[in-house]
Short mmCIF file of C-alpha atoms in Angstrom, two decimals:
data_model
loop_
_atom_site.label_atom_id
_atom_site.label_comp_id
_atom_site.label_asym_id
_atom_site.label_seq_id
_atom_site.Cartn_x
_atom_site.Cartn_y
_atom_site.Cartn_z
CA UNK O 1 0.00 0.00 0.00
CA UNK O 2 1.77 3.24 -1.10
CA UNK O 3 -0.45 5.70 -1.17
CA UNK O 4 0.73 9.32 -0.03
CA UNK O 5 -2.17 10.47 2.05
CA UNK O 6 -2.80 7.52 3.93
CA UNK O 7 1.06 7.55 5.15
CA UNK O 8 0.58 10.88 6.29
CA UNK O 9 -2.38 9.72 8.34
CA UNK O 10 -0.77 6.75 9.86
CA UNK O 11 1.73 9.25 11.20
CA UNK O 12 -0.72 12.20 12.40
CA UNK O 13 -2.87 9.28 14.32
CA UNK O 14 0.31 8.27 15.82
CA UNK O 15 0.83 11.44 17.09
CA UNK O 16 -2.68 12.94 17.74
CA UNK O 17 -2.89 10.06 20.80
CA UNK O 18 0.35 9.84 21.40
CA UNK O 19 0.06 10.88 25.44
CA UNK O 20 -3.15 8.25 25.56
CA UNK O 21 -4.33 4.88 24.59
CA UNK O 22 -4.72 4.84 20.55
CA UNK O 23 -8.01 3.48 19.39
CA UNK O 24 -7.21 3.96 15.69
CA UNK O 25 -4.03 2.76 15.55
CA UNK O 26 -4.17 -0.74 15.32
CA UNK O 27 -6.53 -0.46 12.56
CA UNK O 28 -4.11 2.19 10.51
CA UNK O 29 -0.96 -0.78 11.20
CA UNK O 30 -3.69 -3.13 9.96
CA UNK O 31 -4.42 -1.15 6.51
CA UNK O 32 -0.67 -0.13 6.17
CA UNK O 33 1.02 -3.30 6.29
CA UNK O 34 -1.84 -5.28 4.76
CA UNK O 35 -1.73 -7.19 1.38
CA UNK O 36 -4.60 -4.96 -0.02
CA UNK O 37 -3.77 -1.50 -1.74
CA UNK O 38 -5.79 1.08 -0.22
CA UNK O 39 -6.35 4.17 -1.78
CA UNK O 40 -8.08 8.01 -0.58
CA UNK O 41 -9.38 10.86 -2.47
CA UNK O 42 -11.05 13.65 -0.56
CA UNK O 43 -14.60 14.54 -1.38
CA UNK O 44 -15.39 16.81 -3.69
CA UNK O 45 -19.16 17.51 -3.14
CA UNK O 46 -21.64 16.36 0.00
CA UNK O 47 -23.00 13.17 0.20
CA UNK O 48 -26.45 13.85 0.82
CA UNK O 49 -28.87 12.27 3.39
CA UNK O 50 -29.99 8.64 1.90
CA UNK O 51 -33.76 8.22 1.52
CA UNK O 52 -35.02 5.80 3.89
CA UNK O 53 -38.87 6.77 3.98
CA UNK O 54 -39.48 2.94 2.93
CA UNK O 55 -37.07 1.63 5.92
CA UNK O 56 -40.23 1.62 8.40
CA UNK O 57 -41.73 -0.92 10.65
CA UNK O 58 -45.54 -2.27 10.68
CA UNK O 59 -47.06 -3.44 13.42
CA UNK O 60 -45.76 -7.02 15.16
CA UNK O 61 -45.87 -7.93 18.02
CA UNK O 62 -43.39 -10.91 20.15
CA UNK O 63 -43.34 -13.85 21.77
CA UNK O 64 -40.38 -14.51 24.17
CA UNK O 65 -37.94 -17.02 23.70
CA UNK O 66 -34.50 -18.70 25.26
CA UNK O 67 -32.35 -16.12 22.84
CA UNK O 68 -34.55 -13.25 23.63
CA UNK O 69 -37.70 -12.30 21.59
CA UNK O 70 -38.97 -13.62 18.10
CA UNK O 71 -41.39 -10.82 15.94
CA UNK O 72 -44.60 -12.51 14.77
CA UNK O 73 -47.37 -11.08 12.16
CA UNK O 74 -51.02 -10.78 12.89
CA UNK O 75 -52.41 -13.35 10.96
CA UNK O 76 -56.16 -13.55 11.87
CA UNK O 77 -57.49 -17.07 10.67
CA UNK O 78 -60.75 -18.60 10.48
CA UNK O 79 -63.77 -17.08 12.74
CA UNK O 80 -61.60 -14.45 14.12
CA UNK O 81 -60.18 -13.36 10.57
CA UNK O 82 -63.73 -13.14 9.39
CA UNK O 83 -64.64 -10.70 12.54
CA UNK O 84 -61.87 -8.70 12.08
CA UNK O 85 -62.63 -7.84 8.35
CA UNK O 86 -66.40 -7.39 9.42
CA UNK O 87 -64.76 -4.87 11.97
CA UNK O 88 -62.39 -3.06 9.92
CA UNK O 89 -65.28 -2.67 7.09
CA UNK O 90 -67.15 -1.18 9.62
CA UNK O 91 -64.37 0.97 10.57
CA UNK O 92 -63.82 2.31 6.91
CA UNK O 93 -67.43 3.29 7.05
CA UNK O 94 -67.42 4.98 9.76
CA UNK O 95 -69.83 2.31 11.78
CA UNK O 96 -67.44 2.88 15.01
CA UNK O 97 -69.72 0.98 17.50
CA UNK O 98 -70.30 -1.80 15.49
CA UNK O 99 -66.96 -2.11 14.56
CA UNK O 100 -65.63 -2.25 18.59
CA UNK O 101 -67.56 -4.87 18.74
CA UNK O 102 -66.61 -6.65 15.86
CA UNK O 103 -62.97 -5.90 16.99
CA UNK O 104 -63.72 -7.35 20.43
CA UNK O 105 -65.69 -10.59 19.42
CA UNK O 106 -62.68 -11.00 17.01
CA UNK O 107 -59.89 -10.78 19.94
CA UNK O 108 -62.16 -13.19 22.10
CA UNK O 109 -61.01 -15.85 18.91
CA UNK O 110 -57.59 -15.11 18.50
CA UNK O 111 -56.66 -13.73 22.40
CA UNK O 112 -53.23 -12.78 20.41
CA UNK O 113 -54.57 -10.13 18.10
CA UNK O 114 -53.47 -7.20 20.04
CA UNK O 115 -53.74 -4.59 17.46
CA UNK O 116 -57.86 -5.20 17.58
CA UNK O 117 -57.26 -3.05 20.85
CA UNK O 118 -55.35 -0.58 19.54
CA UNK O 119 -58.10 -0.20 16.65
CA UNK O 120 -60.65 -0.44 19.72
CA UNK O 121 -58.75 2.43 21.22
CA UNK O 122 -58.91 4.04 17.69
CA UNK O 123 -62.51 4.06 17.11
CA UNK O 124 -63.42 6.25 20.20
CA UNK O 125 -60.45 8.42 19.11
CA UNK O 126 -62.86 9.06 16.40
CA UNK O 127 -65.56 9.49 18.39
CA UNK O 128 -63.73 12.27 20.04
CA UNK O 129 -64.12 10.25 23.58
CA UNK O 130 -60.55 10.70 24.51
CA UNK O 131 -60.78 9.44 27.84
CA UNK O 132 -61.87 5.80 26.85
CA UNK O 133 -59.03 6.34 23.73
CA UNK O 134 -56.71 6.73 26.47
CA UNK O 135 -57.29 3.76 28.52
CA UNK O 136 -57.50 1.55 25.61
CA UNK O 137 -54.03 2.38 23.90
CA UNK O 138 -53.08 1.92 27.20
CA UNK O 139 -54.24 -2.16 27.40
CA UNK O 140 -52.91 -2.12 24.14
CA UNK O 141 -49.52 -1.15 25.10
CA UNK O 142 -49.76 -3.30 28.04
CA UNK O 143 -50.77 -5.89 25.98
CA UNK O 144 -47.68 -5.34 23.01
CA UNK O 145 -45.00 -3.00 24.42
CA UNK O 146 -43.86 -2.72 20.94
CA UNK O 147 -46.93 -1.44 19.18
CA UNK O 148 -45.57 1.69 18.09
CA UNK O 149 -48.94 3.10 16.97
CA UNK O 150 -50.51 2.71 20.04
CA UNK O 151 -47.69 4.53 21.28
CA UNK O 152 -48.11 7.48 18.75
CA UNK O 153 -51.87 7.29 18.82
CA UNK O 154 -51.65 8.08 22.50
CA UNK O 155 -49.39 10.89 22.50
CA UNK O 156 -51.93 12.10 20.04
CA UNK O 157 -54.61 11.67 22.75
CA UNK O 158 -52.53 13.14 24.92
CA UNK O 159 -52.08 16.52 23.12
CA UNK O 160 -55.25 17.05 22.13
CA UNK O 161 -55.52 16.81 26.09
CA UNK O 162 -53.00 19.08 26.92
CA UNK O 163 -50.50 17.03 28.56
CA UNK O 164 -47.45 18.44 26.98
CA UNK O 165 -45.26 15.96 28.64
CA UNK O 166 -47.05 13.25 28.23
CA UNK O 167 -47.41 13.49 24.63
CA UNK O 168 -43.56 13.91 24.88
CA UNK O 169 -42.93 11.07 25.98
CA UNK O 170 -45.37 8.51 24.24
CA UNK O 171 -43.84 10.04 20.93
CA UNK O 172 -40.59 9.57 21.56
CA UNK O 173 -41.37 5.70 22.36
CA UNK O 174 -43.42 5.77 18.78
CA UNK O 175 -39.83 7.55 17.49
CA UNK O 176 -37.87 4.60 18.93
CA UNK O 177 -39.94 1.99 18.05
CA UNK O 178 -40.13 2.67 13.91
CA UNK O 179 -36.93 5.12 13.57
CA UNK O 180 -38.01 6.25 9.71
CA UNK O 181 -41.11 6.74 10.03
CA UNK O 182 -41.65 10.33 7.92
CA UNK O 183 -45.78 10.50 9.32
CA UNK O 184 -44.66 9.94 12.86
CA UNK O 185 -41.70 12.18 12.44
CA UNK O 186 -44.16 14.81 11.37
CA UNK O 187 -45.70 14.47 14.39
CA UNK O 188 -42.81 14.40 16.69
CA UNK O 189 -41.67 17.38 15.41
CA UNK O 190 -44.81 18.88 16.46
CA UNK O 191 -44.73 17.49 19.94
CA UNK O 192 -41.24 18.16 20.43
CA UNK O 193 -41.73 21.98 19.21
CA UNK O 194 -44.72 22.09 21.83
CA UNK O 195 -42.29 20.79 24.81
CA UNK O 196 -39.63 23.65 23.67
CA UNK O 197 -37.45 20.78 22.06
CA UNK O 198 -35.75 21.24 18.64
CA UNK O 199 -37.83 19.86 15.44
CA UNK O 200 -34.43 19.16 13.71
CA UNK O 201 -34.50 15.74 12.66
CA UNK O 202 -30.69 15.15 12.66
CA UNK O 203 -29.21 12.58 10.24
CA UNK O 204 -25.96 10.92 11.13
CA UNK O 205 -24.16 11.06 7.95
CA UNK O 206 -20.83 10.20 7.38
CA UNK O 207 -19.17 11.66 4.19
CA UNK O 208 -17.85 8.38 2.77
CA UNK O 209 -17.54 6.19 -0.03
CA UNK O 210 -15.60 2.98 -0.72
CA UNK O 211 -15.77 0.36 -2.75
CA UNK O 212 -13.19 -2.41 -3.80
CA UNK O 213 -11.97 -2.92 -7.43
CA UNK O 214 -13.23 -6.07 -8.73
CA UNK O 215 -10.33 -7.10 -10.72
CA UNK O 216 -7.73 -5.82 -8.27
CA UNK O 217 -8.89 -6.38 -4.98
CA UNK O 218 -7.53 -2.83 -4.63
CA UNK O 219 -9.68 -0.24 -2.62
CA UNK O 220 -10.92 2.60 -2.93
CA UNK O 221 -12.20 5.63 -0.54
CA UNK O 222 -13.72 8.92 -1.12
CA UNK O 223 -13.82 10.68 2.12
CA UNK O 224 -13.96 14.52 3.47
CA UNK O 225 -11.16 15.64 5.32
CA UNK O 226 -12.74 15.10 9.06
CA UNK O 227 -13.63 11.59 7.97
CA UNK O 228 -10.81 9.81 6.80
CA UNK O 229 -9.75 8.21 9.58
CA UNK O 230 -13.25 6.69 10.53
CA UNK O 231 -13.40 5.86 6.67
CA UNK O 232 -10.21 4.08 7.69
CA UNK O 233 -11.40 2.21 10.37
CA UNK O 234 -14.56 1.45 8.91
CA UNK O 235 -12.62 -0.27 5.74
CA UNK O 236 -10.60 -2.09 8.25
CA UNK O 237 -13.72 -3.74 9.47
CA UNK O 238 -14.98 -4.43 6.29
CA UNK O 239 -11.97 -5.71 4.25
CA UNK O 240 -9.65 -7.34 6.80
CA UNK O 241 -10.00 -10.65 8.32
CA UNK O 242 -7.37 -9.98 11.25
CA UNK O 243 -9.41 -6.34 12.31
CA UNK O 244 -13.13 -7.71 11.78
CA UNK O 245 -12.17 -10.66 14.11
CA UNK O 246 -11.49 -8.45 17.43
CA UNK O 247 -15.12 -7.04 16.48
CA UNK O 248 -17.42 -8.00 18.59
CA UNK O 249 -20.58 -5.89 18.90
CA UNK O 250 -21.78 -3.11 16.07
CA UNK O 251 -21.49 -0.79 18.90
CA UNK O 252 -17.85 -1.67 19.21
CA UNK O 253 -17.50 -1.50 15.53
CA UNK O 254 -18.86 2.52 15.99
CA UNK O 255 -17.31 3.55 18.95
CA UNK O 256 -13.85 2.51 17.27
CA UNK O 257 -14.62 4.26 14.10
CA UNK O 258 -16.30 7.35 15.93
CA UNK O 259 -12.60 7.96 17.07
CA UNK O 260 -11.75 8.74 14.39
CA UNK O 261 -13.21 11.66 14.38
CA UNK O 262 -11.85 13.02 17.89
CA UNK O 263 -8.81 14.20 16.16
CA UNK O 264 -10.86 17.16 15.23
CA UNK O 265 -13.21 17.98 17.74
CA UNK O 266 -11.41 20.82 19.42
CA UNK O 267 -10.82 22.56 16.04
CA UNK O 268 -14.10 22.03 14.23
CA UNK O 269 -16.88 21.22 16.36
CA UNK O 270 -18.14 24.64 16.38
CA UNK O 271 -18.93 24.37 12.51
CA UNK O 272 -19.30 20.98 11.98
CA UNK O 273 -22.67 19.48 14.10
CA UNK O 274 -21.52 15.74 13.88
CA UNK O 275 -18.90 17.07 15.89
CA UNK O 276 -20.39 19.21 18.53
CA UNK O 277 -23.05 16.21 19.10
CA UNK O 278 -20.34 14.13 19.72
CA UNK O 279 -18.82 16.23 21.83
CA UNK O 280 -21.98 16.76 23.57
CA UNK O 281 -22.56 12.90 23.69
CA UNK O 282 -19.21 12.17 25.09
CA UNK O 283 -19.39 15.07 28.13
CA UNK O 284 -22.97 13.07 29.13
CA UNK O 285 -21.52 9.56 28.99
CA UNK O 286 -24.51 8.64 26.05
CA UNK O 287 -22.11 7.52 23.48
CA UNK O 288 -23.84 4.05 23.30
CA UNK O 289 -27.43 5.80 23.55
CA UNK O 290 -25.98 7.67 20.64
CA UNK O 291 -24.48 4.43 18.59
CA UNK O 292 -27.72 2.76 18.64
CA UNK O 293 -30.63 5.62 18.13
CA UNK O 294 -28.44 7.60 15.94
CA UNK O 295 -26.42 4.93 13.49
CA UNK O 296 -27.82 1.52 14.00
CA UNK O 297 -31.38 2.01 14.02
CA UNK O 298 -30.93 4.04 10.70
CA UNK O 299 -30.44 1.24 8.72
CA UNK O 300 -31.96 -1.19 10.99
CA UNK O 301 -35.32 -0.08 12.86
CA UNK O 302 -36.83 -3.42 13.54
CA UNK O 303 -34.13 -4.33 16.43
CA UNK O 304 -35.43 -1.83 18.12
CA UNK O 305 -38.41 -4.05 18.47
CA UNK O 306 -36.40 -6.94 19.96
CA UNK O 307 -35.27 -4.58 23.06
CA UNK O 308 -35.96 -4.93 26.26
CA UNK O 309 -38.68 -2.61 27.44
CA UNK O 310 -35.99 -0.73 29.87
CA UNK O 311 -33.68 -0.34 26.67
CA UNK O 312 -36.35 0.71 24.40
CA UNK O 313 -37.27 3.70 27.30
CA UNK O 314 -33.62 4.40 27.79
CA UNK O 315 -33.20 5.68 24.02
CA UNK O 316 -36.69 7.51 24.49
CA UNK O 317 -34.69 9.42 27.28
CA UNK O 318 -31.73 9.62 25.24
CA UNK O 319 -34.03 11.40 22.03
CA UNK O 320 -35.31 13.41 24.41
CA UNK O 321 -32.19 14.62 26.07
CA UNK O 322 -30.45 15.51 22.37
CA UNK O 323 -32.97 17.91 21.37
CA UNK O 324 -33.57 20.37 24.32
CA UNK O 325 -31.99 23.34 23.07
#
């Protein structure tokens, strides 16, 4: 590997952490001395936000197992399938007692159907009697933590009711639950700007491109300046045997590339707001809250429906705690 600017950074990583422990430079021996040619160009233009409107959840809910949790579909059958069509025919027609009770008659068949009560809950949300809306999204969440739109239906109830912080809170667990979202995000933004929260919706974004050279094996990164050396650990994890094999967690895998950026945090983080977050996140000990609601949900929003109900609140708190201004 003999390429110019990646020398130079092997160096400058050397000696930005020379005085402490050196999380990067195990990986930058790795890429230096490895077999592979490894090549960087600095970016020339933004990489803009990726488009994951599609990347959404639907509603599951889960059944506990030895390893944890397993996500199952509702899949009404027989008798109970038949009620529940009767009920949401009803429901498109705006027959909202007849279709509770179609709803009901069609959980009493299939006792695991627990988004009948949300819709239960939904039908006197149309009826305007919030009160009764409330309790039921409540049995419904009690019923299937997971169920984000019980979640978001009852921070809906909740605003219409006035409880600001309420509201705050459901939505966040609604944000958690199905990360991409853009209906729910229009909401959040709504009842974060009514709690005096930001309505930003922050994208982690790294500015980074690789890809390896079919015929050479040689690769290839496109990077901006700040992100080089997290493009450098991140190809480290992806193309060498000997780094990906101390991995570990995907947590792990980000925290170790996330250094990479530290190098630059006293000189840019008042321009650049990856930066300043991080810094942020770092002074608050939430780097992990920040791993997993921040990168790996992005890409992958239905683990957060295999967390533990304490986990799942703890990155509520987290999303809440990142945007008060």
């Amino acid at each position: 590997m003999k390429n110019k600017i990646l020398m130079l950074l092997c160096v400058f990583v050397t000696l930005s952490f020379a005085e402490v422990e050196n999380p990067l430079k195990k990986a930058m021996d790795i890429i230096k001395d490895s077999k592979t040619a490894y090549s960087l160009k600095f970016l020339e233009k933004p990489i803009p936000v990726p488009d994951r409107s599609k990347m959404i959840n639907i509603q599951v809910y889960r059944e506990k197992t030895a390893d944890g949790y397993v996500l199952k579909s509702f899949e009404p059958k027989g008798e109970a399938k038949k009620l529940f069509d009767k009920a949401e025919s009803y429901f498109g027609s705006h027959q909202y007692a007849k279709a509770r009770d179609a709803y009901t008659l069609a959980l009493q068949q299939d006792p695991k159907l627990y988004n009948a009560i949300t819709y239960i809950a939904q039908t006197y949300g149309m009826e305007k009697k919030w009160d009764k809306a409330e309790l039921w999204y409540k049995k419904a969440i009690d019923a299937n933590y997971i169920d984000f739109l019980a979640h978001w239906l009852l921070a809906d109830v909740y605003k219409i009711k006035g409880q600001k912080e309420k509201a705050l809170q459901e939505i966040s667990i609604a944000k958690v639950l199905n990360r991409n979202n853009p209906r729910l995000e229009a909401v959040r933004k709504q009842i974060f700007d009514d709690n005096g929260l930001s309505m930003k919706n922050w994208t982690f974004n790294p500015q980074v491109k690789m890809s390896r050279d079919s015929a050479t094996g040689n690769v290839n990164i496109v990077a901006d300046s700040i992100w080089s050396y997290y493009a450098f650990v991140q190809a480290a994890w992806k193309y060498e045997p000997e780094y990906k094999k101390m991995a570990g967690s995907w947590e792990k895998k980000y925290r170790e590339c996330l250094m990479g950026l530290l190098p630059f945090m006293d000189s840019h983080k008042g321009s650049v707001e990856v930066l300043s977050r991080l810094d942020k996140v770092l002074d608050a000990d939430k780097l992990g809250d920040f791993i997993f609601y921040e990168i790996i949900l992005l890409d992958n929003p239905n683990i957060a429906l295999l967390l533990e109900q304490k986990q799942i609140e703890a990155l509520k708190d987290y999303l809440i705690w990142a945007n008060r201004k």
